[in-house]
């Protein structure tokens, strides 16, 4: 079976598809990644002859649509983040086997009604931990902090304001910020390699996560937990529905400060239960298996879980908090 992942940019710029590629590399499958911008669709489909095609709705083109429709038995899996009016006709023409979103199931009907009204199938597939990239972390004194944040906050000005406030007066908290060029403070330490993030999370007492909506648990939250870090998340209904009281949440800056003060004096949060929950239910292997089950490929779905079980049994993953 040939599985083709189509994307724009490089694989590292799409963390979710990067995780899928790593899972597929461990299976006895012919998995390939196609940069949509660098090779015409007809050439790519002729070269890879996919049985399963995965891409984002934002990347669908007329050429891709024509290629898909030339292979009637092709399983087409589309990732969406929001309904796109300019892609609706193409999606109706393709009739994907599955459109999935990281939004919680309770929000799917409300958010994706434009797709659902056209008879398109949209399912909830939550974010997950990239367990292969973020496990086996190490505490490093040089990376230690009271509070850390890794990655750009995009246009989330409130979150950026919170982090800037924590930096002053200088010395009150040991704050380390990485990979967001828009935070003007000496505690912003610039870009890092992705492989350093897990050690940064593990070496910090608190790792705030800023959700952009109530419907989706940020990917960062899962990665922090399997790194051995201690996350708290801005008010997020999806996280509460999935994890209940296992997750600390804050609705304003003062509540965030209260969590930081509590955790920096005495680390009171027991992360073992949360870690076990994510390792046993919310990894890239679980999500890939679930997606394959949704498109009626049960054998490959089971192979994903068998691979994950084998990695755990071999001792290849250290998830001690």
CSV table of C-alpha atoms in Angstrom, one decimal:
chain,number,residue,atom,x,y,z
A,1,UNK,CA,0.0,0.0,0.0
A,2,UNK,CA,1.3,3.4,-1.0
A,3,UNK,CA,0.5,6.4,1.2
A,4,UNK,CA,1.2,9.9,-0.1
A,5,UNK,CA,1.3,13.0,2.1
A,6,UNK,CA,1.0,16.3,0.2
A,7,UNK,CA,1.9,19.6,1.7
A,8,UNK,CA,3.3,23.0,1.0
A,9,UNK,CA,6.7,23.9,2.5
A,10,UNK,CA,8.9,21.4,4.1
A,11,UNK,CA,7.8,18.6,6.4
A,12,UNK,CA,9.1,20.3,9.6
A,13,UNK,CA,6.8,23.2,8.9
A,14,UNK,CA,3.8,20.9,9.4
A,15,UNK,CA,4.3,19.2,12.8
A,16,UNK,CA,1.2,17.0,12.5
A,17,UNK,CA,2.1,15.6,9.1
A,18,UNK,CA,5.8,15.3,10.3
A,19,UNK,CA,4.5,13.0,13.1
A,20,UNK,CA,2.4,11.0,10.6
A,21,UNK,CA,5.5,10.5,8.4
A,22,UNK,CA,7.5,9.2,11.4
A,23,UNK,CA,4.8,6.7,12.3
A,24,UNK,CA,4.5,5.5,8.7
A,25,UNK,CA,8.2,5.1,8.5
A,26,UNK,CA,8.0,2.4,11.2
A,27,UNK,CA,5.3,0.5,9.3
A,28,UNK,CA,5.9,-1.9,6.4
A,29,UNK,CA,4.3,0.6,4.0
A,30,UNK,CA,5.4,2.7,1.1
A,31,UNK,CA,5.0,6.2,2.5
A,32,UNK,CA,6.1,9.3,0.7
A,33,UNK,CA,5.9,13.1,1.2
A,34,UNK,CA,5.2,15.3,-1.8
A,35,UNK,CA,5.9,19.1,-1.8
A,36,UNK,CA,3.0,20.4,-3.7
A,37,UNK,CA,4.9,23.5,-4.7
A,38,UNK,CA,7.8,21.7,-6.2
A,39,UNK,CA,6.3,19.0,-8.4
A,40,UNK,CA,3.1,19.1,-10.6
A,41,UNK,CA,0.2,17.0,-9.3
A,42,UNK,CA,0.0,14.8,-12.3
A,43,UNK,CA,3.7,14.0,-12.1
A,44,UNK,CA,3.4,13.2,-8.3
A,45,UNK,CA,0.4,10.9,-8.7
A,46,UNK,CA,2.0,9.1,-11.6
A,47,UNK,CA,5.3,8.6,-9.6
A,48,UNK,CA,3.8,7.5,-6.3
A,49,UNK,CA,0.6,5.8,-7.4
A,50,UNK,CA,-1.0,6.3,-4.0
A,51,UNK,CA,-3.6,4.1,-2.3
A,52,UNK,CA,-4.1,6.7,0.4
A,53,UNK,CA,-3.7,10.5,-0.1
A,54,UNK,CA,-3.4,12.9,2.9
A,55,UNK,CA,-3.3,16.7,2.6
A,56,UNK,CA,-4.9,19.9,3.9
A,57,UNK,CA,-8.1,21.4,2.4
A,58,UNK,CA,-6.2,24.7,1.9
A,59,UNK,CA,-3.8,22.9,-0.4
A,60,UNK,CA,-6.4,21.3,-2.7
A,61,UNK,CA,-6.1,22.4,-6.3
A,62,UNK,CA,-8.0,21.7,-9.5
A,63,UNK,CA,-5.0,19.5,-10.6
A,64,UNK,CA,-5.1,17.5,-7.4
A,65,UNK,CA,-8.8,17.1,-7.7
A,66,UNK,CA,-8.5,15.7,-11.2
A,67,UNK,CA,-5.7,13.3,-10.1
A,68,UNK,CA,-7.9,12.0,-7.2
A,69,UNK,CA,-10.9,11.4,-9.4
A,70,UNK,CA,-8.8,9.3,-11.8
A,71,UNK,CA,-8.3,6.8,-9.0
A,72,UNK,CA,-11.8,5.7,-7.8
A,73,UNK,CA,-10.5,3.4,-5.1
A,74,UNK,CA,-8.2,6.1,-3.6
A,75,UNK,CA,-8.7,6.8,0.1
A,76,UNK,CA,-8.6,10.6,0.5
A,77,UNK,CA,-8.0,12.1,4.0
A,78,UNK,CA,-8.2,15.9,4.3
A,79,UNK,CA,-7.1,17.9,7.3
A,80,UNK,CA,-9.1,21.1,8.0
A,81,UNK,CA,-8.7,23.9,10.5
A,82,UNK,CA,-11.8,25.9,9.4
A,83,UNK,CA,-14.3,25.8,6.6
A,84,UNK,CA,-12.9,27.3,3.4
A,85,UNK,CA,-15.6,28.7,1.0
A,86,UNK,CA,-13.1,28.8,-1.8
A,87,UNK,CA,-12.4,25.1,-1.5
A,88,UNK,CA,-15.9,23.9,-1.1
A,89,UNK,CA,-16.6,23.1,-4.8
A,90,UNK,CA,-13.3,21.1,-5.0
A,91,UNK,CA,-14.1,19.1,-1.9
A,92,UNK,CA,-17.6,18.3,-3.2
A,93,UNK,CA,-16.0,17.2,-6.4
A,94,UNK,CA,-13.5,15.0,-4.6
A,95,UNK,CA,-15.9,13.6,-1.9
A,96,UNK,CA,-13.0,12.7,0.5
A,97,UNK,CA,-13.2,9.5,2.5
A,98,UNK,CA,-12.6,11.7,5.5
A,99,UNK,CA,-12.2,15.4,6.5
A,100,UNK,CA,-10.8,15.7,10.0
A,101,UNK,CA,-10.3,18.5,12.4
A,102,UNK,CA,-8.4,18.8,15.7
A,103,UNK,CA,-11.5,20.5,17.2
A,104,UNK,CA,-13.4,18.5,19.9
A,105,UNK,CA,-16.4,16.5,18.7
A,106,UNK,CA,-18.9,18.8,20.6
A,107,UNK,CA,-17.9,21.7,18.3
A,108,UNK,CA,-17.8,20.0,14.9
A,109,UNK,CA,-21.5,20.7,13.9
A,110,UNK,CA,-21.2,24.3,14.9
A,111,UNK,CA,-17.9,25.1,13.2
A,112,UNK,CA,-18.1,22.9,10.1
A,113,UNK,CA,-21.8,23.3,9.2
A,114,UNK,CA,-20.8,24.7,5.7
A,115,UNK,CA,-19.1,21.4,4.9
A,116,UNK,CA,-21.7,19.2,6.6
A,117,UNK,CA,-24.6,20.8,4.8
A,118,UNK,CA,-22.9,19.7,1.5
A,119,UNK,CA,-22.8,16.1,2.7
A,120,UNK,CA,-19.1,16.1,3.4
A,121,UNK,CA,-18.0,13.9,6.3
A,122,UNK,CA,-16.1,15.8,9.1
A,123,UNK,CA,-14.8,14.0,12.1
A,124,UNK,CA,-13.0,15.1,15.3
A,125,UNK,CA,-9.4,13.8,15.6
A,126,UNK,CA,-7.8,15.6,18.6
A,127,UNK,CA,-4.3,16.9,18.7
A,128,UNK,CA,-1.7,14.5,20.2
A,129,UNK,CA,1.7,14.1,21.6
A,130,UNK,CA,4.6,13.6,19.2
A,131,UNK,CA,5.9,10.9,21.5
A,132,UNK,CA,8.9,10.0,19.3
A,133,UNK,CA,10.2,13.6,19.3
A,134,UNK,CA,9.3,14.7,22.9
A,135,UNK,CA,10.0,11.7,25.1
A,136,UNK,CA,13.4,10.8,26.6
A,137,UNK,CA,14.0,14.4,27.8
A,138,UNK,CA,16.6,15.5,30.3
A,139,UNK,CA,16.7,18.2,33.0
A,140,UNK,CA,19.4,20.6,32.2
A,141,UNK,CA,20.5,23.3,34.6
A,142,UNK,CA,21.4,25.7,31.9
A,143,UNK,CA,17.8,25.6,30.5
A,144,UNK,CA,16.1,25.7,33.9
A,145,UNK,CA,13.5,28.3,34.5
A,146,UNK,CA,10.4,29.2,36.6
A,147,UNK,CA,8.4,29.8,33.4
A,148,UNK,CA,9.1,28.9,29.8
A,149,UNK,CA,7.4,29.3,26.4
A,150,UNK,CA,8.6,27.8,23.1
A,151,UNK,CA,7.2,28.9,19.7
A,152,UNK,CA,5.5,31.9,18.1
A,153,UNK,CA,2.2,33.2,19.5
A,154,UNK,CA,1.2,34.5,16.1
A,155,UNK,CA,-1.4,37.2,16.5
A,156,UNK,CA,-2.3,36.3,20.1
A,157,UNK,CA,-1.5,39.7,21.6
A,158,UNK,CA,-3.0,38.9,25.0
A,159,UNK,CA,-0.8,35.9,25.5
A,160,UNK,CA,2.3,37.9,24.4
A,161,UNK,CA,1.3,40.6,26.9
A,162,UNK,CA,1.1,38.0,29.7
A,163,UNK,CA,4.6,36.7,28.9
A,164,UNK,CA,6.0,40.3,28.8
A,165,UNK,CA,4.5,41.1,32.1
A,166,UNK,CA,6.1,38.1,33.7
A,167,UNK,CA,9.5,39.3,32.6
A,168,UNK,CA,9.3,42.5,34.7
A,169,UNK,CA,10.6,43.4,37.2
A,170,UNK,CA,13.7,41.5,35.9
A,171,UNK,CA,14.7,38.8,38.3
A,172,UNK,CA,11.3,38.2,39.9
A,173,UNK,CA,10.8,35.1,37.8
A,174,UNK,CA,13.3,33.2,35.8
A,175,UNK,CA,11.6,33.4,32.5
A,176,UNK,CA,12.9,31.8,29.3
A,177,UNK,CA,11.2,32.5,25.9
A,178,UNK,CA,12.2,31.0,22.6
A,179,UNK,CA,11.2,31.3,19.0
A,180,UNK,CA,9.0,34.4,19.0
A,181,UNK,CA,10.7,37.4,17.6
A,182,UNK,CA,7.9,39.7,18.6
A,183,UNK,CA,8.6,39.7,22.3
A,184,UNK,CA,11.0,42.6,23.1
A,185,UNK,CA,12.8,41.5,26.3
A,186,UNK,CA,16.2,40.2,27.3
A,187,UNK,CA,14.5,36.9,28.4
A,188,UNK,CA,13.6,36.2,24.7
A,189,UNK,CA,16.5,33.9,23.8
A,190,UNK,CA,15.7,33.5,20.1
A,191,UNK,CA,15.4,30.5,17.9
A,192,UNK,CA,16.2,27.0,19.0
A,193,UNK,CA,16.3,23.6,17.3
A,194,UNK,CA,13.1,21.5,17.8
A,195,UNK,CA,15.2,18.8,19.5
A,196,UNK,CA,15.9,21.2,22.4
A,197,UNK,CA,12.3,21.9,23.2
A,198,UNK,CA,11.7,18.8,25.2
A,199,UNK,CA,14.6,19.6,27.6
A,200,UNK,CA,13.4,23.2,28.0
A,201,UNK,CA,10.0,22.0,29.0
A,202,UNK,CA,11.3,19.4,31.4
A,203,UNK,CA,13.7,22.0,33.0
A,204,UNK,CA,10.9,24.6,33.7
A,205,UNK,CA,8.6,24.6,36.7
A,206,UNK,CA,5.6,25.9,34.7
A,207,UNK,CA,4.9,25.9,30.9
A,208,UNK,CA,1.9,28.1,30.1
A,209,UNK,CA,-0.1,27.1,27.0
A,210,UNK,CA,-2.3,29.7,25.3
A,211,UNK,CA,-5.3,28.3,23.5
A,212,UNK,CA,-6.6,30.2,20.5
A,213,UNK,CA,-10.1,28.8,20.9
A,214,UNK,CA,-12.3,26.7,23.3
A,215,UNK,CA,-12.8,24.0,20.7
A,216,UNK,CA,-9.2,22.8,20.2
A,217,UNK,CA,-6.5,21.6,22.7
A,218,UNK,CA,-3.2,23.0,21.4
A,219,UNK,CA,-0.6,20.4,20.3
A,220,UNK,CA,1.9,22.0,22.5
A,221,UNK,CA,0.0,20.9,25.6
A,222,UNK,CA,0.4,17.2,24.8
A,223,UNK,CA,4.1,17.6,23.9
A,224,UNK,CA,4.9,19.4,27.2
A,225,UNK,CA,3.4,16.6,29.2
A,226,UNK,CA,5.3,13.8,27.5
A,227,UNK,CA,8.5,15.9,27.9
A,228,UNK,CA,8.0,15.8,31.6
A,229,UNK,CA,7.0,19.4,31.7
A,230,UNK,CA,4.3,21.0,33.9
A,231,UNK,CA,1.6,22.7,31.7
A,232,UNK,CA,-1.2,25.1,32.5
A,233,UNK,CA,-3.6,26.2,29.8
A,234,UNK,CA,-5.7,29.3,29.2
A,235,UNK,CA,-9.4,28.6,29.7
A,236,UNK,CA,-10.2,25.8,27.2
A,237,UNK,CA,-13.5,23.9,27.2
A,238,UNK,CA,-12.0,21.1,25.1
A,239,UNK,CA,-9.3,20.4,27.6
A,240,UNK,CA,-11.8,20.3,30.4
A,241,UNK,CA,-14.0,17.9,28.5
A,242,UNK,CA,-11.1,15.5,27.8
A,243,UNK,CA,-8.9,15.8,30.9
A,244,UNK,CA,-11.3,17.3,33.6
A,245,UNK,CA,-9.5,18.5,36.7
A,246,UNK,CA,-6.2,16.9,35.7
A,247,UNK,CA,-5.4,20.1,33.8
A,248,UNK,CA,-4.7,23.5,35.5
A,249,UNK,CA,-6.4,26.4,33.7
A,250,UNK,CA,-6.3,30.2,34.0
A,251,UNK,CA,-8.7,32.8,32.7
A,252,UNK,CA,-6.7,35.9,33.3
A,253,UNK,CA,-3.2,37.1,34.1
A,254,UNK,CA,-3.7,37.0,37.9
A,255,UNK,CA,-4.8,33.4,37.8
A,256,UNK,CA,-1.7,32.5,35.8
A,257,UNK,CA,0.5,34.3,38.3
A,258,UNK,CA,-1.2,32.4,41.1
A,259,UNK,CA,-0.4,29.0,39.4
A,260,UNK,CA,3.2,30.1,38.8
A,261,UNK,CA,3.7,31.2,42.5
A,262,UNK,CA,2.3,28.0,43.7
A,263,UNK,CA,4.3,25.8,41.4
A,264,UNK,CA,7.6,27.7,41.9
A,265,UNK,CA,7.5,27.4,45.7
A,266,UNK,CA,6.5,23.7,45.8
A,267,UNK,CA,5.7,21.7,42.7
A,268,UNK,CA,2.3,20.5,43.8
A,269,UNK,CA,0.9,19.0,40.6
A,270,UNK,CA,1.0,15.3,40.3
A,271,UNK,CA,1.6,14.7,36.6
A,272,UNK,CA,1.8,10.9,36.6
A,273,UNK,CA,-1.9,10.5,35.9
A,274,UNK,CA,-1.9,13.0,33.1
A,275,UNK,CA,1.3,11.5,31.6
A,276,UNK,CA,-0.2,8.0,31.7
A,277,UNK,CA,-3.4,9.2,30.1
A,278,UNK,CA,-1.6,10.8,27.2
A,279,UNK,CA,0.8,8.0,26.7
A,280,UNK,CA,-2.0,5.4,26.7
A,281,UNK,CA,-4.6,7.4,24.7
A,282,UNK,CA,-3.2,10.5,23.0
A,283,UNK,CA,0.0,9.8,21.0
A,284,UNK,CA,0.7,10.1,17.2
A,285,UNK,CA,0.2,6.3,17.0
A,286,UNK,CA,-3.3,6.4,18.6
A,287,UNK,CA,-4.4,9.2,16.2
A,288,UNK,CA,-2.9,7.6,13.1
A,289,UNK,CA,-4.6,4.3,14.1
A,290,UNK,CA,-7.9,6.1,14.6
A,291,UNK,CA,-7.7,7.9,11.2
A,292,UNK,CA,-7.1,4.6,9.4
A,293,UNK,CA,-10.0,3.0,11.3
A,294,UNK,CA,-12.3,5.9,10.1
A,295,UNK,CA,-11.4,5.2,6.5
A,296,UNK,CA,-12.0,1.4,6.9
A,297,UNK,CA,-8.4,0.3,6.9
A,298,UNK,CA,-8.5,-1.8,10.1
A,299,UNK,CA,-5.4,-3.8,9.4
A,300,UNK,CA,-3.2,-0.7,9.1
A,301,UNK,CA,-4.9,0.8,12.1
A,302,UNK,CA,-3.9,-2.3,14.2
A,303,UNK,CA,-0.4,-2.2,12.8
A,304,UNK,CA,0.0,1.4,14.2
A,305,UNK,CA,-1.0,0.2,17.7
A,306,UNK,CA,1.2,-2.9,17.4
A,307,UNK,CA,4.2,-0.7,16.5
A,308,UNK,CA,3.5,1.5,19.5
A,309,UNK,CA,3.2,-1.5,21.8
A,310,UNK,CA,6.5,-2.8,20.5
A,311,UNK,CA,8.3,0.5,21.1
A,312,UNK,CA,7.0,0.6,24.7
A,313,UNK,CA,8.0,-3.0,25.4
A,314,UNK,CA,11.5,-2.4,24.0
A,315,UNK,CA,12.0,0.4,26.5
A,316,UNK,CA,12.5,2.9,23.7
A,317,UNK,CA,10.3,5.5,25.5
A,318,UNK,CA,11.1,7.0,28.8
A,319,UNK,CA,8.1,8.9,30.2
A,320,UNK,CA,9.0,9.3,33.8
A,321,UNK,CA,8.0,12.7,35.2
